Coordinates of C-alpha atoms in Angstrom, one line a residue:
M23 CA 130.9 62.6 118.5
T24 CA 133.2 59.5 118.9
N25 CA 136.7 59.1 117.5
E26 CA 137.6 56.4 115.1
A27 CA 139.1 54.2 117.7
D28 CA 136.1 54.5 119.9
A29 CA 133.8 53.7 117.0
T30 CA 135.6 50.5 115.9
G31 CA 136.6 49.3 119.4
A32 CA 139.5 47.0 120.3
E33 CA 139.6 43.7 118.6
G34 CA 138.0 41.0 120.8
T35 CA 136.5 43.4 123.3
G36 CA 133.0 42.4 124.4
Q37 CA 130.0 44.7 125.3
D38 CA 131.2 44.9 128.9
G39 CA 134.6 46.1 127.7
R40 CA 136.5 43.0 129.0
T41 CA 139.0 41.7 126.5
G42 CA 138.7 38.0 125.4
H43 CA 135.4 37.3 127.3
D44 CA 132.1 36.4 125.6
T45 CA 129.4 38.4 127.3
G46 CA 126.7 36.2 125.8
N47 CA 125.3 39.1 123.6
E48 CA 127.5 38.5 120.6
R49 CA 125.9 36.8 117.6
A50 CA 126.9 35.4 114.2
D51 CA 125.4 38.5 112.6
G52 CA 128.8 40.3 112.7
G53 CA 129.2 40.2 116.4
R54 CA 126.9 43.2 117.0
P55 CA 125.5 43.1 120.5
R56 CA 121.9 42.9 121.3
T57 CA 119.9 45.3 123.4
G58 CA 117.7 44.1 126.3
S59 CA 114.8 43.9 123.8
G60 CA 116.7 41.4 121.7
Q61 CA 117.2 43.9 118.8
P62 CA 120.8 44.7 117.6
E63 CA 122.1 48.1 118.6
P64 CA 122.8 50.4 115.7
P65 CA 126.4 50.7 114.7
Q66 CA 128.2 53.8 116.0
Q67 CA 128.8 56.5 113.4
S68 CA 132.3 56.5 111.9
A69 CA 134.4 59.6 111.5
Q70 CA 134.0 59.5 107.7
D71 CA 130.3 59.3 108.0
A72 CA 130.4 62.4 110.2
R73 CA 132.5 64.2 107.7
N74 CA 130.2 63.2 104.9
A75 CA 127.1 64.4 106.9
K76 CA 128.8 67.8 107.6
E77 CA 129.6 68.2 103.9
D78 CA 126.1 67.3 102.9
A79 CA 124.8 69.9 105.4
R80 CA 127.1 72.5 104.0
D81 CA 126.0 71.6 100.4
A82 CA 122.3 71.9 101.4
E83 CA 122.9 75.2 103.1
G84 CA 124.8 76.4 100.0
D85 CA 121.9 75.3 97.8
A86 CA 119.4 77.1 100.0
Q87 CA 121.4 80.2 99.9
A88 CA 121.7 80.0 96.1
E89 CA 117.9 79.5 95.8
Q90 CA 117.3 82.5 98.1
S91 CA 119.7 84.6 96.1
A92 CA 117.9 83.6 92.9
R93 CA 114.6 84.5 94.5
D94 CA 116.0 87.8 95.6
V95 CA 117.2 88.6 92.1
E96 CA 113.9 87.6 90.6
Q97 CA 112.1 89.8 93.1
D98 CA 114.4 92.7 92.3
V99 CA 113.7 92.2 88.6
E100 CA 110.0 92.1 89.2
Q101 CA 110.1 95.2 91.3
D102 CA 112.1 97.1 88.6
A103 CA 109.6 95.9 85.9
G104 CA 106.7 97.0 88.1
R105 CA 108.2 100.4 88.6
R106 CA 108.8 100.8 84.9
R107 CA 105.2 99.6 84.1
I108 CA 103.7 102.1 86.6
A109 CA 105.8 104.9 85.2
A110 CA 104.8 104.1 81.7
M111 CA 101.1 104.0 82.6
R112 CA 101.2 107.1 84.6
G113 CA 102.9 108.9 81.7
A114 CA 100.4 107.7 79.1
E115 CA 98.0 110.4 77.8
R116 CA 95.4 107.9 76.7
V117 CA 94.3 105.0 78.9
L118 CA 91.1 103.0 79.5
S119 CA 91.4 103.4 83.3
R120 CA 93.8 104.8 85.8
P121 CA 93.9 102.5 88.9
S122 CA 94.4 104.3 92.1
A123 CA 97.1 101.9 93.1
M124 CA 99.3 103.7 90.5
A125 CA 99.0 107.0 92.4
T126 CA 101.6 108.3 94.8
L127 CA 101.0 108.7 98.5
A128 CA 101.0 112.5 98.2
E129 CA 98.5 112.4 95.4
R130 CA 96.0 110.2 97.2
L131 CA 96.3 112.0 100.6
T132 CA 96.1 115.5 98.9
A133 CA 93.0 114.5 96.9
L134 CA 91.3 113.0 100.0
A135 CA 91.9 116.1 102.1
A136 CA 90.7 118.4 99.3
D137 CA 87.5 116.4 98.5
A138 CA 86.3 114.7 101.7
G139 CA 84.5 117.9 102.9
A140 CA 82.0 117.4 100.0
V141 CA 80.6 114.2 101.6
Y142 CA 81.2 114.6 105.4
D143 CA 81.5 117.4 107.9
M144 CA 85.3 117.6 108.5
D145 CA 84.8 119.4 111.8
E146 CA 83.4 116.2 113.3
P147 CA 85.6 114.2 115.6
V148 CA 87.5 111.2 114.2
D149 CA 86.1 107.8 114.6
I150 CA 87.2 105.6 117.6
Y151 CA 86.5 101.9 117.2
G152 CA 83.7 102.8 114.9
G153 CA 81.1 105.5 115.1
G154 CA 81.4 108.9 113.4
V155 CA 82.2 108.7 109.7
V156 CA 82.3 104.9 109.9
A157 CA 78.8 104.7 111.2
E158 CA 77.6 107.1 108.5
L159 CA 79.1 104.9 105.8
E160 CA 77.4 101.8 107.3
R161 CA 74.1 103.7 107.3
R162 CA 74.5 104.8 103.7
V163 CA 75.3 101.3 102.4
A164 CA 72.6 99.6 104.4
G165 CA 70.1 102.0 102.8
L166 CA 71.5 101.5 99.3
L167 CA 71.3 97.8 99.6
G168 CA 67.9 97.7 101.3
F169 CA 69.1 96.1 104.6
P170 CA 68.4 97.2 108.1
A171 CA 72.0 97.1 109.2
A172 CA 75.6 97.0 108.0
A173 CA 79.1 96.7 109.5
F174 CA 82.3 98.0 108.2
F175 CA 85.3 95.6 107.9
P176 CA 88.9 96.3 107.0
T177 CA 88.8 93.6 104.3
G178 CA 86.3 91.7 102.3
T179 CA 88.1 88.4 103.2
M180 CA 87.3 89.0 106.8
A181 CA 83.8 90.2 106.1
Q182 CA 82.9 87.0 104.3
Q183 CA 84.6 84.7 106.8
V184 CA 82.5 86.2 109.5
A185 CA 79.3 86.2 107.6
L186 CA 79.5 82.6 106.6
R187 CA 80.7 81.6 110.0
C188 CA 77.6 83.3 111.5
W189 CA 75.3 81.6 109.1
A190 CA 76.9 78.2 109.8
G191 CA 76.2 78.6 113.5
R192 CA 72.6 79.5 112.7
T193 CA 71.9 76.7 110.2
G194 CA 74.0 74.1 112.0
D195 CA 75.6 73.3 108.7
P196 CA 79.2 74.4 108.0
V197 CA 79.1 73.5 104.3
V198 CA 79.2 76.4 101.8
A199 CA 78.2 75.8 98.2
L200 CA 80.1 78.1 95.8
H201 CA 82.0 78.2 92.5
P202 CA 85.5 76.7 92.4
M203 CA 86.6 80.0 90.7
A204 CA 85.1 82.1 93.4
H205 CA 87.5 84.4 95.3
P206 CA 87.7 82.4 98.5
E207 CA 88.7 79.3 96.6
L208 CA 91.4 80.9 94.4
H209 CA 92.8 83.9 96.4
E210 CA 92.4 83.4 100.1
R211 CA 94.7 80.4 100.8
G212 CA 91.9 78.1 102.0
A213 CA 90.8 80.5 104.8
F214 CA 87.3 79.2 105.0
G215 CA 88.5 75.8 106.2
A216 CA 91.7 76.9 108.0
V217 CA 90.3 79.8 110.0
S218 CA 86.5 79.4 110.2
G219 CA 86.0 75.6 110.1
L220 CA 83.9 75.8 107.0
R221 CA 83.8 73.2 104.2
T222 CA 83.1 74.1 100.6
V223 CA 81.4 72.2 97.8
H224 CA 81.0 73.1 94.1
P225 CA 77.6 72.6 92.3
T226 CA 79.3 73.3 89.0
S227 CA 82.8 73.8 87.5
A228 CA 81.6 75.5 84.3
P229 CA 82.8 79.1 83.9
R230 CA 79.5 80.6 85.0
L231 CA 77.3 80.7 88.0
P232 CA 75.4 77.5 88.8
T233 CA 72.1 76.8 87.2
V234 CA 68.8 75.9 88.9
A235 CA 69.2 72.2 88.2
E236 CA 72.8 72.2 89.5
V237 CA 71.7 73.8 92.8
R238 CA 68.5 71.9 93.2
D239 CA 69.9 68.5 92.3
F240 CA 73.3 68.8 94.0
D241 CA 74.0 65.5 95.7
E242 CA 75.3 66.9 99.0
P243 CA 73.6 69.1 101.7
F244 CA 74.8 72.6 102.3
G245 CA 73.8 75.3 104.6
T246 CA 74.7 78.4 102.6
L247 CA 74.9 79.2 98.8
M248 CA 77.4 81.9 98.1
L249 CA 77.1 83.6 94.7
E250 CA 79.9 85.9 93.5
L251 CA 78.4 88.6 91.3
P252 CA 80.1 89.0 88.9
L253 CA 82.2 85.9 88.8
R254 CA 85.5 87.6 88.2
D255 CA 87.9 84.8 87.2
A256 CA 85.4 83.4 84.7
G257 CA 85.4 86.8 82.9
F258 CA 83.3 89.0 85.2
V259 CA 80.2 87.1 84.0
L260 CA 76.7 87.3 85.3
P261 CA 73.5 85.2 84.9
T262 CA 70.3 86.8 83.6
W263 CA 68.0 88.2 86.1
D264 CA 65.5 85.4 85.7
E265 CA 68.3 82.8 86.1
L266 CA 69.5 84.5 89.3
V267 CA 66.0 84.6 90.8
A268 CA 65.5 80.9 90.0
V269 CA 68.9 79.9 91.5
V270 CA 68.1 81.7 94.7
G271 CA 64.7 80.0 94.8
A272 CA 66.3 76.6 94.3
A273 CA 68.6 77.3 97.3
R274 CA 65.5 78.3 99.4
E275 CA 63.9 75.0 98.5
R276 CA 66.8 73.3 100.1
D277 CA 66.5 75.4 103.3
A278 CA 69.8 77.1 102.5
V279 CA 70.6 80.7 103.1
V280 CA 72.0 82.8 100.3
H281 CA 75.0 85.1 100.6
I282 CA 76.2 87.4 97.8
D283 CA 79.9 88.1 97.3
G284 CA 79.3 91.6 95.9
A285 CA 82.8 92.9 95.8
R286 CA 81.8 94.3 92.4
L287 CA 78.0 94.4 92.9
W288 CA 78.0 98.1 92.2
E289 CA 78.3 97.6 88.5
C290 CA 75.8 94.8 88.1
A291 CA 72.7 96.9 88.0
P292 CA 72.8 97.8 84.3
H293 CA 73.1 94.1 83.3
F294 CA 70.2 93.0 85.4
G295 CA 68.1 96.1 84.7
R296 CA 67.4 96.3 88.5
G297 CA 68.4 98.6 91.3
L298 CA 71.0 97.6 93.9
A299 CA 68.4 97.0 96.6
D300 CA 66.5 94.6 94.3
I301 CA 69.6 92.6 93.6
A302 CA 70.8 92.5 97.2
G303 CA 67.2 91.8 98.4
L304 CA 67.4 88.3 96.8
A305 CA 70.0 87.3 99.4
D306 CA 70.1 87.0 103.2
S307 CA 73.4 88.9 103.4
V308 CA 75.7 90.8 101.0
Y309 CA 79.3 92.0 101.1
V310 CA 80.5 94.9 99.1
S311 CA 83.9 96.4 98.5
F312 CA 85.0 100.0 98.2
Y313 CA 88.5 100.0 96.7
K314 CA 87.6 98.2 93.4
S315 CA 84.9 99.9 91.3
L316 CA 84.5 102.8 93.7
D317 CA 88.2 103.7 93.8
G318 CA 88.3 103.8 97.7
L319 CA 91.4 103.3 99.7
S320 CA 90.3 100.0 101.3
G321 CA 87.5 98.4 103.3
A322 CA 84.2 96.6 102.9
V323 CA 80.7 96.3 104.4
L324 CA 78.6 93.4 105.4
A325 CA 74.9 94.1 105.2
G326 CA 72.1 91.9 106.5
P327 CA 69.6 91.5 109.3
V328 CA 70.2 93.3 112.5
S329 CA 70.9 90.2 114.6
L330 CA 73.4 88.9 112.0
V331 CA 75.2 92.2 111.8
E332 CA 75.5 92.5 115.6
E333 CA 76.9 89.0 115.8
A334 CA 79.3 89.9 112.9
R335 CA 80.6 92.8 114.9
T336 CA 81.5 90.5 117.8
W337 CA 83.4 88.1 115.4
R338 CA 85.0 91.1 113.7
H339 CA 86.6 92.0 117.0
R340 CA 87.7 88.4 117.6
Y341 CA 89.2 88.3 114.1
G342 CA 91.2 91.5 114.8
G343 CA 89.1 93.8 112.7
Q344 CA 88.1 96.2 115.4
L345 CA 90.5 99.0 114.3
F346 CA 91.1 102.1 116.3
Q347 CA 90.5 104.6 113.5
Q348 CA 89.4 104.1 109.9
Y349 CA 88.3 107.5 108.8
P350 CA 90.6 107.7 105.7
A351 CA 89.1 104.5 104.3
A352 CA 85.5 105.6 105.3
L353 CA 85.9 109.0 103.7
S354 CA 87.2 107.6 100.5
A355 CA 84.3 105.1 100.4
L356 CA 81.8 107.9 100.8
L357 CA 83.5 109.8 98.0
G358 CA 83.2 106.7 95.8
L359 CA 79.5 106.3 96.5
E360 CA 79.0 110.0 95.7
R361 CA 81.2 110.2 92.5
E362 CA 81.9 106.8 91.0
L363 CA 78.7 104.9 91.7
P364 CA 76.6 107.2 89.5
R365 CA 79.1 106.8 86.6
L366 CA 79.3 103.1 86.6
A367 CA 76.4 102.6 84.2
S368 CA 78.2 104.7 81.6
Y369 CA 81.3 102.6 82.0
V370 CA 79.4 99.4 81.6
E371 CA 77.7 100.7 78.4
H372 CA 81.0 101.9 76.9
A373 CA 82.7 98.6 77.7
K374 CA 80.7 97.2 74.8
V375 CA 82.3 99.8 72.5
V376 CA 85.8 99.0 73.7
A377 CA 85.3 95.3 73.4
A378 CA 84.1 95.6 69.9
G379 CA 87.0 97.8 69.0
L380 CA 89.5 95.3 70.5
S381 CA 88.0 92.5 68.4
D382 CA 88.1 94.6 65.2
G383 CA 91.7 95.6 65.9
F384 CA 92.9 92.0 66.5
R385 CA 91.3 90.8 63.3
A386 CA 92.8 93.7 61.3
A387 CA 96.2 93.0 62.8
G388 CA 96.1 89.4 61.7
V389 CA 96.4 87.9 65.2
P390 CA 96.0 84.1 64.7
W391 CA 93.7 83.7 67.6
F392 CA 92.2 85.9 70.3
R393 CA 89.3 86.0 72.6
V394 CA 87.4 88.8 74.3
N395 CA 85.6 87.2 77.2
P396 CA 82.7 87.7 77.3
E397 CA 82.3 88.9 73.7
V398 CA 79.8 91.5 75.0
P399 CA 80.9 92.5 78.5
H400 CA 78.4 92.0 81.3
T401 CA 80.0 94.8 83.4
H402 CA 82.7 97.4 82.7
E403 CA 85.4 94.7 83.1
F404 CA 86.3 91.7 80.9
Q405 CA 89.2 89.5 79.8
V406 CA 91.4 89.5 76.7
W407 CA 93.2 86.2 75.8
L408 CA 96.0 86.1 73.3
P409 CA 98.4 83.3 72.0
Y410 CA 101.7 84.8 73.3
A411 CA 103.8 84.6 76.4
A412 CA 102.7 87.0 79.2
D413 CA 106.1 88.7 79.5
V414 CA 106.1 89.4 75.8
L415 CA 102.7 91.0 75.9
S416 CA 103.3 92.9 79.0
E417 CA 106.5 94.3 77.5
A418 CA 104.7 95.3 74.4
A419 CA 102.1 97.2 76.5
V420 CA 104.8 99.1 78.3
V421 CA 106.7 99.9 75.1
Q422 CA 103.5 101.2 73.5
A423 CA 102.8 103.4 76.4
E424 CA 106.4 104.7 76.5
E425 CA 106.6 105.4 72.7
T426 CA 103.1 106.6 71.9
G427 CA 101.5 107.7 75.2
V428 CA 98.7 105.2 74.6
A429 CA 98.1 102.3 77.0
L430 CA 95.5 99.6 76.3
F431 CA 96.6 97.0 78.7
H432 CA 98.3 97.1 82.1
R433 CA 99.6 93.6 82.5
F434 CA 99.2 90.1 81.1
H435 CA 99.3 86.9 83.1
P436 CA 99.9 83.3 82.1
A437 CA 96.6 81.6 81.3
P438 CA 94.9 79.9 84.3
G439 CA 95.6 76.2 84.2
G440 CA 99.1 76.6 82.8
V441 CA 98.1 76.5 79.1
P442 CA 101.4 77.1 77.4
G443 CA 101.7 80.1 75.1
V444 CA 98.4 81.7 76.1
S445 CA 98.0 84.7 78.3
M446 CA 95.2 86.8 79.7
A447 CA 94.7 90.4 80.7
E448 CA 91.8 92.0 82.5
V449 CA 90.5 95.2 81.0
T450 CA 88.7 97.9 83.0
V451 CA 86.7 100.6 81.3
A452 CA 86.4 103.7 83.4
A453 CA 86.1 107.5 82.9
P454 CA 89.3 107.9 80.8
A455 CA 87.9 105.4 78.2
L456 CA 84.7 107.3 77.5
S457 CA 86.5 109.5 74.9
W458 CA 87.6 106.4 72.9
S459 CA 85.7 105.3 69.9
A460 CA 85.7 101.7 68.6
A461 CA 88.0 102.9 65.8
D462 CA 90.4 104.5 68.3
V463 CA 90.6 101.2 70.2
A464 CA 91.1 99.2 67.0
G465 CA 93.9 101.5 65.9
A466 CA 95.6 101.2 69.3
V467 CA 95.4 97.4 69.0
E468 CA 97.2 97.4 65.7
E469 CA 100.0 99.5 67.3
F470 CA 100.1 97.1 70.2
V471 CA 100.3 94.0 68.1
R472 CA 103.1 95.5 66.0
R473 CA 105.2 95.7 69.1
V474 CA 104.5 92.1 70.1
G475 CA 106.7 91.1 67.2

């Protein structure tokens, strides 16, 4: 950095440093010399400018530190609230579901060790880069879905990236038609485009799967139609069976392949009145998850033709999904297929009872506006919308669990789209809910609303 004397220069000194001589570069624009290009050289920074720049830098650093401190405090508050919420839900005697994410490490590992022998020979060696129990899981799922082959993936995000990348290579078209509320569009940070070079288009923006006309008449070509069954962020909604068959047919007319995002496909059978193999058989490939409806630890499977699955295994390795050992996830998935899958139909049926009880309770409590979406659930999961702030509703749910031992809701979120004063919770009906009558639910709703204040 120059000092002040250097910056201002001696009076009358030219560019060549010789006092009293005109170097021929000075101009009437303040005497600033010109460079060889004919442009004036920028003035040298003054000491005051340098001090101001340092102060600005210190201020910016202080602002950044303050912002980080505020984020740290907010994160601590959220963590404390999360621990309190989990403690309240774990302590509640009556709940509609008990998510496995609320269990302790000891509880999950102890239960897995105690139960895994019922679904697999525990004297067998552990899996190494597949094989063993992982191969058995792949075989079971391929059979359930009616496909000749299946590959296990650590995540559904990776499974679908690979599936759609493989289809794009085969069709020569990297365009994927899907719903703007589909999981890859809302919850995967643009991974289709950023990682796999795919481009997405949307035949519809309505909160439902696309219709035959929307697929058939869409004004842009696409190589793959991806259908999320059910469409979670629209309310776990499903089309009718005839609508689904027709939409798949419309895609075929366009020479597009069909891929089903079946993260929650397991619970769709009652709505369609068809078996899993019938539903999956409409598509060219299907992905299913194990940690959602089946209460597994983690993991997913991609099922499809043998050649596609073999290519998918190659891309799985390239994407970093060829894990050394996966037997805990595979064992828990086999347990889910054995225990939870046969129960899902009863959960779906009882979700209708719970939804009716919620509506009755909100009406009796005088809530000015509410929505159970869909009014008659299509699966064992649905949404509840209420005209209050999310933190107020979440607090009321925790207080109700703490004071009464009854928990209807786990957590509310601000309404999608930022609608002020409106919040939404997802409701899952599982084994603990089967003992609830509609009147039980309505009574619990009134207690909940009383705590909303």
